[in-house]
PDB file of C-alpha atoms in Angstrom:
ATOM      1  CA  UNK A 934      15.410   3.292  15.773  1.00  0.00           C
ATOM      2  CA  UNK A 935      12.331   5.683  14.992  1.00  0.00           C
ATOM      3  CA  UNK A 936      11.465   7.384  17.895  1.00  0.00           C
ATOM      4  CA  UNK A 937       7.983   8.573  18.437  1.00  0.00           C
ATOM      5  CA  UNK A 938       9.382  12.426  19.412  1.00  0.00           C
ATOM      6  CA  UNK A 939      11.140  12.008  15.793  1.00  0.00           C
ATOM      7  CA  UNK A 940      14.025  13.171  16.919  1.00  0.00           C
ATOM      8  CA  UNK A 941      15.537  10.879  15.124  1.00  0.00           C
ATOM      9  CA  UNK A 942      15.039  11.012  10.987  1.00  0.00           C
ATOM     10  CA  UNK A 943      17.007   8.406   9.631  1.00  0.00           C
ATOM     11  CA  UNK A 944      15.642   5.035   9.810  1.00  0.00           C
ATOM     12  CA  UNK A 945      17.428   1.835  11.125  1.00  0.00           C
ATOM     13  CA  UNK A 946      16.432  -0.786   8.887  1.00  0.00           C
ATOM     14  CA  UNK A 947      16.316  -3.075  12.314  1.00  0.00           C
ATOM     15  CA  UNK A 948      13.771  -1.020  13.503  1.00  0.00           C
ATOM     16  CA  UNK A 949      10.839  -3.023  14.919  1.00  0.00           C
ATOM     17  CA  UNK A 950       7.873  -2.427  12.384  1.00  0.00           C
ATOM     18  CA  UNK A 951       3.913  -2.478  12.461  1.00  0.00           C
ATOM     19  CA  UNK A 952       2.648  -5.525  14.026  1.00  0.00           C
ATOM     20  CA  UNK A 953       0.589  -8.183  12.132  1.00  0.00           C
ATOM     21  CA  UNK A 954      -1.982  -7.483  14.456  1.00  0.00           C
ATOM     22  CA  UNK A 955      -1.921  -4.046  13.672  1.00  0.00           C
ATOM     23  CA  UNK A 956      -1.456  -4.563   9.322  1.00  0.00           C
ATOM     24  CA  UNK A 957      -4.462  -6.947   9.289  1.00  0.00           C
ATOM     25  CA  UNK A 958      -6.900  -5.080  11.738  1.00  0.00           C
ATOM     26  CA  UNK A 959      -9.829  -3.822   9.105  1.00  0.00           C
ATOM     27  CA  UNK A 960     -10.079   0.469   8.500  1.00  0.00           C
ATOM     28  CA  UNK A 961     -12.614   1.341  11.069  1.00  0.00           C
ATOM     29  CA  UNK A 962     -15.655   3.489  10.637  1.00  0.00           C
ATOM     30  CA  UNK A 963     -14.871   6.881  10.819  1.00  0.00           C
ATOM     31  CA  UNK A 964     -17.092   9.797  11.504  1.00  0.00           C
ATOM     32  CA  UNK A 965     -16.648  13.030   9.630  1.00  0.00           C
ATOM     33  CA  UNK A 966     -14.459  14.698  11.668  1.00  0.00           C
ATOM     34  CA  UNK A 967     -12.242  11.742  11.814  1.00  0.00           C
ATOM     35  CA  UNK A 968     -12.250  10.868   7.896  1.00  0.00           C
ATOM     36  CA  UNK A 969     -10.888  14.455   7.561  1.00  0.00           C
ATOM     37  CA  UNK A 970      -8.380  13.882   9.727  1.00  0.00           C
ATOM     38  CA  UNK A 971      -7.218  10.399   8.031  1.00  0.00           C
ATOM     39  CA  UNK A 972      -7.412  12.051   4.509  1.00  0.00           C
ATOM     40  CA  UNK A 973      -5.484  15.760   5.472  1.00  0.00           C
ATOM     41  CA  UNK A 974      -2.925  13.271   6.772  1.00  0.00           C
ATOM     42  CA  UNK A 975      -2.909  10.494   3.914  1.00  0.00           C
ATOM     43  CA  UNK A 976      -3.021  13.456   1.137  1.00  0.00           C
ATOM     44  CA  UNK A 977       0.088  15.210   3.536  1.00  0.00           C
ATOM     45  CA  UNK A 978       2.347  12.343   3.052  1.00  0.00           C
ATOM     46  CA  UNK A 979       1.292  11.541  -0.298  1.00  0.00           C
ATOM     47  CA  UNK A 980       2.472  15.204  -0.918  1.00  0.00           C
ATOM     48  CA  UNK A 981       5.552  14.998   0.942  1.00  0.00           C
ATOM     49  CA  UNK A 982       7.074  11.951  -0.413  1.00  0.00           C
ATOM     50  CA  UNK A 983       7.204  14.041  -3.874  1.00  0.00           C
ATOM     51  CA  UNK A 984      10.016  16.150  -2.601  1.00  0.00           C
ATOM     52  CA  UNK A 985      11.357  14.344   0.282  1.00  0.00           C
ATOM     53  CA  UNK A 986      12.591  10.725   0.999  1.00  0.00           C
ATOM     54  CA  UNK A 987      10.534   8.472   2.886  1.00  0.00           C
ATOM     55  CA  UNK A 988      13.099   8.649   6.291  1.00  0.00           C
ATOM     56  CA  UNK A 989      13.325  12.442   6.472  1.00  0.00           C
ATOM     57  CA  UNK A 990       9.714  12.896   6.308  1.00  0.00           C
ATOM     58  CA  UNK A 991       9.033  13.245  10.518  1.00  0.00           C
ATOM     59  CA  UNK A 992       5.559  13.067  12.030  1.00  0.00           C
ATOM     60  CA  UNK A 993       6.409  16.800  13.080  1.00  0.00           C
ATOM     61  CA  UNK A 994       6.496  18.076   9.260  1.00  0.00           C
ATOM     62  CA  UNK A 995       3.507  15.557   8.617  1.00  0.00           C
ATOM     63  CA  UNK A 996       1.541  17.313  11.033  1.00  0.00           C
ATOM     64  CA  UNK A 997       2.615  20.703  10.263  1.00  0.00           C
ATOM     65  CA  UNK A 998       1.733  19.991   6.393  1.00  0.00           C
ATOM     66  CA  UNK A 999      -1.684  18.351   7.264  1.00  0.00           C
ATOM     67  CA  UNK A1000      -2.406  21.328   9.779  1.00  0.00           C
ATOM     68  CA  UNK A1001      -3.405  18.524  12.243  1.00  0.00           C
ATOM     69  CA  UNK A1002      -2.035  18.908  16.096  1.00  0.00           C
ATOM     70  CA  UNK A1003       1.079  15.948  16.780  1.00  0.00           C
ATOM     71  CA  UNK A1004      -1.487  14.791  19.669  1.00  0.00           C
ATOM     72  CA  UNK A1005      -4.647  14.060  17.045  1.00  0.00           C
ATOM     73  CA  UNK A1006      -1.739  12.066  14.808  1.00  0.00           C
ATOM     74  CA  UNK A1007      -0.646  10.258  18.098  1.00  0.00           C
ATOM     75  CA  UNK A1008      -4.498   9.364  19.014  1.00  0.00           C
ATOM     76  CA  UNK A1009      -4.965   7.338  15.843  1.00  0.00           C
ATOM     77  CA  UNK A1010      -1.348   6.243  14.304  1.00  0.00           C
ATOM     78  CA  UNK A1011       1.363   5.083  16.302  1.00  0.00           C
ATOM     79  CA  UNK A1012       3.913   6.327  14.094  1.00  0.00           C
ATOM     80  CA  UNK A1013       4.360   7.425   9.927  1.00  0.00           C
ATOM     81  CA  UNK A1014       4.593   3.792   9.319  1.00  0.00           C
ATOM     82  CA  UNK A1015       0.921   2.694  10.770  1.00  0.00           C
ATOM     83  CA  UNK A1016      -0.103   5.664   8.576  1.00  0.00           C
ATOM     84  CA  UNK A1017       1.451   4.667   5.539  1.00  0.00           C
ATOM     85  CA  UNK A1018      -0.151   1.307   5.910  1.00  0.00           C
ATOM     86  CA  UNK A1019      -2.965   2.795   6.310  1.00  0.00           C
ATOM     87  CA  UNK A1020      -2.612   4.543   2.832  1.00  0.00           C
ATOM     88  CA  UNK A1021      -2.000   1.055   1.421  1.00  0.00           C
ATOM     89  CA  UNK A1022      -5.091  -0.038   3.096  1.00  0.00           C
ATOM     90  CA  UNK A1023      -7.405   2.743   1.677  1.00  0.00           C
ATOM     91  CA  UNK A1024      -5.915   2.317  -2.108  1.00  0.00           C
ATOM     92  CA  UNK A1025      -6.785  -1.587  -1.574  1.00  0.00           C
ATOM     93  CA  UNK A1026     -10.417  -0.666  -0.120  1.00  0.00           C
ATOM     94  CA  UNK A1027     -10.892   1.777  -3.321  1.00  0.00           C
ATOM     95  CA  UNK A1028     -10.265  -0.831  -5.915  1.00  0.00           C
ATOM     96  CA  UNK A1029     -12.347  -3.736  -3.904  1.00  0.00           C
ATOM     97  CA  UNK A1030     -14.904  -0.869  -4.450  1.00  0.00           C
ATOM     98  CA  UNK A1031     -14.135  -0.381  -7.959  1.00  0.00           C
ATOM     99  CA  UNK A1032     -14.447  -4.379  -8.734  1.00  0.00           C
ATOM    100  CA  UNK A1033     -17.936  -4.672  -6.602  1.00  0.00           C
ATOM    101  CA  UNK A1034     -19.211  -2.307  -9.810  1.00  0.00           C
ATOM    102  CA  UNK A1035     -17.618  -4.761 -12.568  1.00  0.00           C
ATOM    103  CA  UNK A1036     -20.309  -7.567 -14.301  1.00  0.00           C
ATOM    104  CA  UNK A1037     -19.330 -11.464 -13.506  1.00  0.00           C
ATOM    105  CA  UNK A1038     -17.492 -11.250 -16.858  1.00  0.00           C
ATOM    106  CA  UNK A1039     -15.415  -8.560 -16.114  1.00  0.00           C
ATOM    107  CA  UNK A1040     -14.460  -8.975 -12.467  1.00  0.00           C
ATOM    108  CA  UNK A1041     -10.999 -10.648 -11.684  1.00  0.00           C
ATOM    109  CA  UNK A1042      -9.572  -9.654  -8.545  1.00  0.00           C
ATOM    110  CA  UNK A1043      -6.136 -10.480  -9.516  1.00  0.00           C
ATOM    111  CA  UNK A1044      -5.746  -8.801 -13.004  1.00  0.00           C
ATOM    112  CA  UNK A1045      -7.786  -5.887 -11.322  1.00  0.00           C
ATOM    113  CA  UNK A1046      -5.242  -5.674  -8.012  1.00  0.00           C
ATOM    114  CA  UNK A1047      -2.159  -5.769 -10.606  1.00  0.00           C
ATOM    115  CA  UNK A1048      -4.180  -2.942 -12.952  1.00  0.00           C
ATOM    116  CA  UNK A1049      -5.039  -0.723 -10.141  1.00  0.00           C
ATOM    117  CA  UNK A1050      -1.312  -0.949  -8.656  1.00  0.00           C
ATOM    118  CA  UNK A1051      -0.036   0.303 -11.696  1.00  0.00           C
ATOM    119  CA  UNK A1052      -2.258   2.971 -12.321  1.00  0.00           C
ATOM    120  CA  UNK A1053      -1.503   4.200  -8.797  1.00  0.00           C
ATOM    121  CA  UNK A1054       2.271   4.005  -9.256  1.00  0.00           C
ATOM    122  CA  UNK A1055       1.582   5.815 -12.833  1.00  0.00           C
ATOM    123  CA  UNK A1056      -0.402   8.473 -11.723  1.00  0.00           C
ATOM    124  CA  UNK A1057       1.859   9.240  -8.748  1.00  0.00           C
ATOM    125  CA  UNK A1058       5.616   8.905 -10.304  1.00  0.00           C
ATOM    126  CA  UNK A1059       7.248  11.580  -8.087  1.00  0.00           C
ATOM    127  CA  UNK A1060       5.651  10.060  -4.869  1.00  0.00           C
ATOM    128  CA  UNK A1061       7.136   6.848  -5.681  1.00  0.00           C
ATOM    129  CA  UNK A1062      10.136   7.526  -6.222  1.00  0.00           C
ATOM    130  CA  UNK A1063      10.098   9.463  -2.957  1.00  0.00           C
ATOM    131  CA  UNK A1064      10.062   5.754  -1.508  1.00  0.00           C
ATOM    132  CA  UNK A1065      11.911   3.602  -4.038  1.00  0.00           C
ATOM    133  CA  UNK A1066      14.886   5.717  -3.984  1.00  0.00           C
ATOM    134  CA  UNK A1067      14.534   5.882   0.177  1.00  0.00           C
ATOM    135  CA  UNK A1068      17.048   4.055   2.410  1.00  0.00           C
ATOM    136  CA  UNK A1069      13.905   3.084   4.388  1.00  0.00           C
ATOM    137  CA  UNK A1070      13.152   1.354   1.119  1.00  0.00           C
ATOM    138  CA  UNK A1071      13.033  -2.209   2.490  1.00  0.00           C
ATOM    139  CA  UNK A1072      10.777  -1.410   5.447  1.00  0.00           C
ATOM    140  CA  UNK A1073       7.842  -0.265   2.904  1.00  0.00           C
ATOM    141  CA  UNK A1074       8.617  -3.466   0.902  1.00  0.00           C
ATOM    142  CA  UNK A1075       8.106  -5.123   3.942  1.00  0.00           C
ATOM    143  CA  UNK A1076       4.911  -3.151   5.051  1.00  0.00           C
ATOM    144  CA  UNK A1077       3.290  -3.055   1.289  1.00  0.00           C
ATOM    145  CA  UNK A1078       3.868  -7.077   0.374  1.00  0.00           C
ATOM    146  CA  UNK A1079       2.135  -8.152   4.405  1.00  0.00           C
ATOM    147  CA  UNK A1080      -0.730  -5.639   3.542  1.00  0.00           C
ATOM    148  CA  UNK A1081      -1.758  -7.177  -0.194  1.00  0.00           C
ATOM    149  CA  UNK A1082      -0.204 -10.612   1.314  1.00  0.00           C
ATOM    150  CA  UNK A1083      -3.179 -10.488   3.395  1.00  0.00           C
ATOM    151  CA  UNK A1084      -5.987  -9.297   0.774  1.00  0.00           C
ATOM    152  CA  UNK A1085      -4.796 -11.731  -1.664  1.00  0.00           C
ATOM    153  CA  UNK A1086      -5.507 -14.486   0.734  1.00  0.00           C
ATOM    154  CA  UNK A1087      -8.577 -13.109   2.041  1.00  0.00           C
ATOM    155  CA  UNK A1088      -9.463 -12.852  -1.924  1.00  0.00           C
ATOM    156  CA  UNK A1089      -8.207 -16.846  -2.388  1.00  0.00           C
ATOM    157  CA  UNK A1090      -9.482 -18.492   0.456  1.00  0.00           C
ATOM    158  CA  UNK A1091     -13.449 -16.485  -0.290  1.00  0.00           C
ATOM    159  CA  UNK A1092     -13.068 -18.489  -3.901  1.00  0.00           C
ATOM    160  CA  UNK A1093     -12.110 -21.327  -2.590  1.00  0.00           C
ATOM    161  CA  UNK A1094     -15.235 -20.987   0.107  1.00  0.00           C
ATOM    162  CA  UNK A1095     -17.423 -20.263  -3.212  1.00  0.00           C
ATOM    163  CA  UNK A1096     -16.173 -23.947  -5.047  1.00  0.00           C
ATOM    164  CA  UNK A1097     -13.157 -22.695  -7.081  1.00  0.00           C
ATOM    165  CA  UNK A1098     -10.804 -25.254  -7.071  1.00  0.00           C
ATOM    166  CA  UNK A1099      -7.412 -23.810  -5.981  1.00  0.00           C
ATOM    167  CA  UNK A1100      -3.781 -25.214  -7.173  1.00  0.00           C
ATOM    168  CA  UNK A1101      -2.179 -25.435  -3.999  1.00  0.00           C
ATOM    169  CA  UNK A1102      -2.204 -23.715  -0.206  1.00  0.00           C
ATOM    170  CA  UNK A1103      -3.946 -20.040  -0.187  1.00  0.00           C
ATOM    171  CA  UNK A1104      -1.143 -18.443   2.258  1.00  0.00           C
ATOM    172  CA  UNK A1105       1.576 -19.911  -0.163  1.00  0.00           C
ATOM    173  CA  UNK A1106      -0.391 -18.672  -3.270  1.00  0.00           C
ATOM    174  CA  UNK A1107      -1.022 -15.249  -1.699  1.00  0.00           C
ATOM    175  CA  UNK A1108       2.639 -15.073  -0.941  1.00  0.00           C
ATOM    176  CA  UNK A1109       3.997 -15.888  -4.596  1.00  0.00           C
ATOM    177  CA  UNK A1110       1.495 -13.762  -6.200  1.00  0.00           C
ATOM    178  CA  UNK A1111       2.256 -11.106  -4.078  1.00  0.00           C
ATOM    179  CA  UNK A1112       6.086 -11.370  -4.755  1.00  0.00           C
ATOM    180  CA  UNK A1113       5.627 -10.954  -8.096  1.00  0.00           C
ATOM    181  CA  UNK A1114       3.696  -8.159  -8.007  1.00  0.00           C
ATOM    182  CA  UNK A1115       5.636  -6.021  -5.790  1.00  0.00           C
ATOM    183  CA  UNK A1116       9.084  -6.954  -7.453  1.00  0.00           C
ATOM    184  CA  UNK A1117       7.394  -6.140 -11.044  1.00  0.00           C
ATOM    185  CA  UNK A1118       6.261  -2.530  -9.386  1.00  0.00           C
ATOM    186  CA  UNK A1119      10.449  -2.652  -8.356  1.00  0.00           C
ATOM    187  CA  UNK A1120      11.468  -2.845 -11.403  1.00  0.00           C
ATOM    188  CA  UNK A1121       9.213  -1.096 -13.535  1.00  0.00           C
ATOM    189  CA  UNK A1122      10.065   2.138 -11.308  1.00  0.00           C
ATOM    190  CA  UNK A1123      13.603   1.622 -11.667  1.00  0.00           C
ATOM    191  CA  UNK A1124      13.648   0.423 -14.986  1.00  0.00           C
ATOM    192  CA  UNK A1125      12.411   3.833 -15.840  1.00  0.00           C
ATOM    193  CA  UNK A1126       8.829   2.861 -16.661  1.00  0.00           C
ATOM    194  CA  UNK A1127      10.961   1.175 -19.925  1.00  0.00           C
ATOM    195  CA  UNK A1128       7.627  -0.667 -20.760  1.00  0.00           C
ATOM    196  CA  UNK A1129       4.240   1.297 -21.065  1.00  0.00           C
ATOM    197  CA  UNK A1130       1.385   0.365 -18.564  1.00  0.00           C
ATOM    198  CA  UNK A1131      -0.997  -1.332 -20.970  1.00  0.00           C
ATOM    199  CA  UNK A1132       1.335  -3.056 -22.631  1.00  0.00           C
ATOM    200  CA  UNK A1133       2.783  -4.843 -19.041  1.00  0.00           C
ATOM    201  CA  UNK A1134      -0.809  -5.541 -18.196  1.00  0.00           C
ATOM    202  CA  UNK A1135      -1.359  -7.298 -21.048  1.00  0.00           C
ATOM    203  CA  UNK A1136       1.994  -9.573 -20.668  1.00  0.00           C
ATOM    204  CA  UNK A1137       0.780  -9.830 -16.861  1.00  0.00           C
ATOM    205  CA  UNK A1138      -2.768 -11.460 -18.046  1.00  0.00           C
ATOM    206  CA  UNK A1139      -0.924 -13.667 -20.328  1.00  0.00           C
ATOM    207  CA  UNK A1140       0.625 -15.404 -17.275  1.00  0.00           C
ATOM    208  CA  UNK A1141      -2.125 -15.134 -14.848  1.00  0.00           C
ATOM    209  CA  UNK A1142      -4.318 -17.344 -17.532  1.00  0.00           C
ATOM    210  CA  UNK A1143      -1.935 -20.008 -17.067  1.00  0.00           C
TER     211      UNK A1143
END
């Protein structure tokens, strides 16, 4: 188990994780002083997972990297997990923001979620593998998919509100679309980025057109 003292570093893959509650709550406002906080710690772990493996990485050495005090961490994350779903949160947030600024023609949530996913694991290679090659591995899976999960259905279900006629159930939708992407990220990473990134977008907007 992960104990809040993180005392203990290696993760039980049993270990009770974020609750939905707590994955689908929205990023609050923030004032200054707090957004500092949130990014020193964000930009910390993003850091960290570069040289270390997601389940050695302690909330100790987070807080000692982010020169942020264990009880500030403690007052608005309940452990590194909440704040590495909060990192997922933020990246989804920044390319919602990115797709307000498209035109009608060029806005597509979908082909912009799988774009923007890619970049990110692109332009942050040694981070990533900091958590594919983790034996907490299946925990972030876990964390990652419920966090776009729930975007992706929020995304269907506001088209399907605005007249788009959809195929079939939004949750069951969300959750295949979802499973594809995060499985593709899988094993493009471990494939050794064998295909390059515009060329897998393009065979990804092949099959979201059908």
């Amino acid at each position: 188990m992960v104990q809040s003292n993180d005392k203990t570093t290696i993760i039980d893959e049993n270990s009770e994780k974020v609750s939905e509650k707590e994955m689908n709550k929205p990023i609050p406002k923030m004032d200054l002083r707090v957004q500092k906080t949130y990014k020193l710690l964000t930009t910390a772990l993003m850091d960290m997972l570069k040289t270390t493996h997601f389940e050695y990485i302690t909330v100790r050495k987070l807080c000692e990297k982010a020169m942020v005090r264990p009880a500030t961490f403690y007052k608005h994350f309940a452990d590194k997990y909440e704040l590495f779903t909060f990192l997922v949160k933020e990246v989804q947030e920044q390319s919602r923001e990115k797709a307000k600024n498209k035109t009608a023609k060029e806005k597509n949530y979908y082909i912009e979620l799988i774009n923007e996913t890619l970049t990110f694991l692109e332009d942050n290679k040694a981070m990533v593998n900091g958590i594919v090659h983790s034996g907490a591995l299946s925990i972030l899976i876990d964390l990652l998919s419920e966090q776009i999960e729930f975007g992706v259905n929020q995304e269907f279900k506001e088209d399907k509100k605005n007249g788009m006629e959809m195929p079939g159930d939004t949750r069951i939708m969300a959750s295949i679309f979802t499973g594809s992407l995060i499985y593709l990220c899988k094993w493009w990473v471990l494939s050794d980025w064998v295909i390059c990134k515009e060329d897998l977008i393009k065979e990804c907007i092949k099959i979201c057109k059908i």
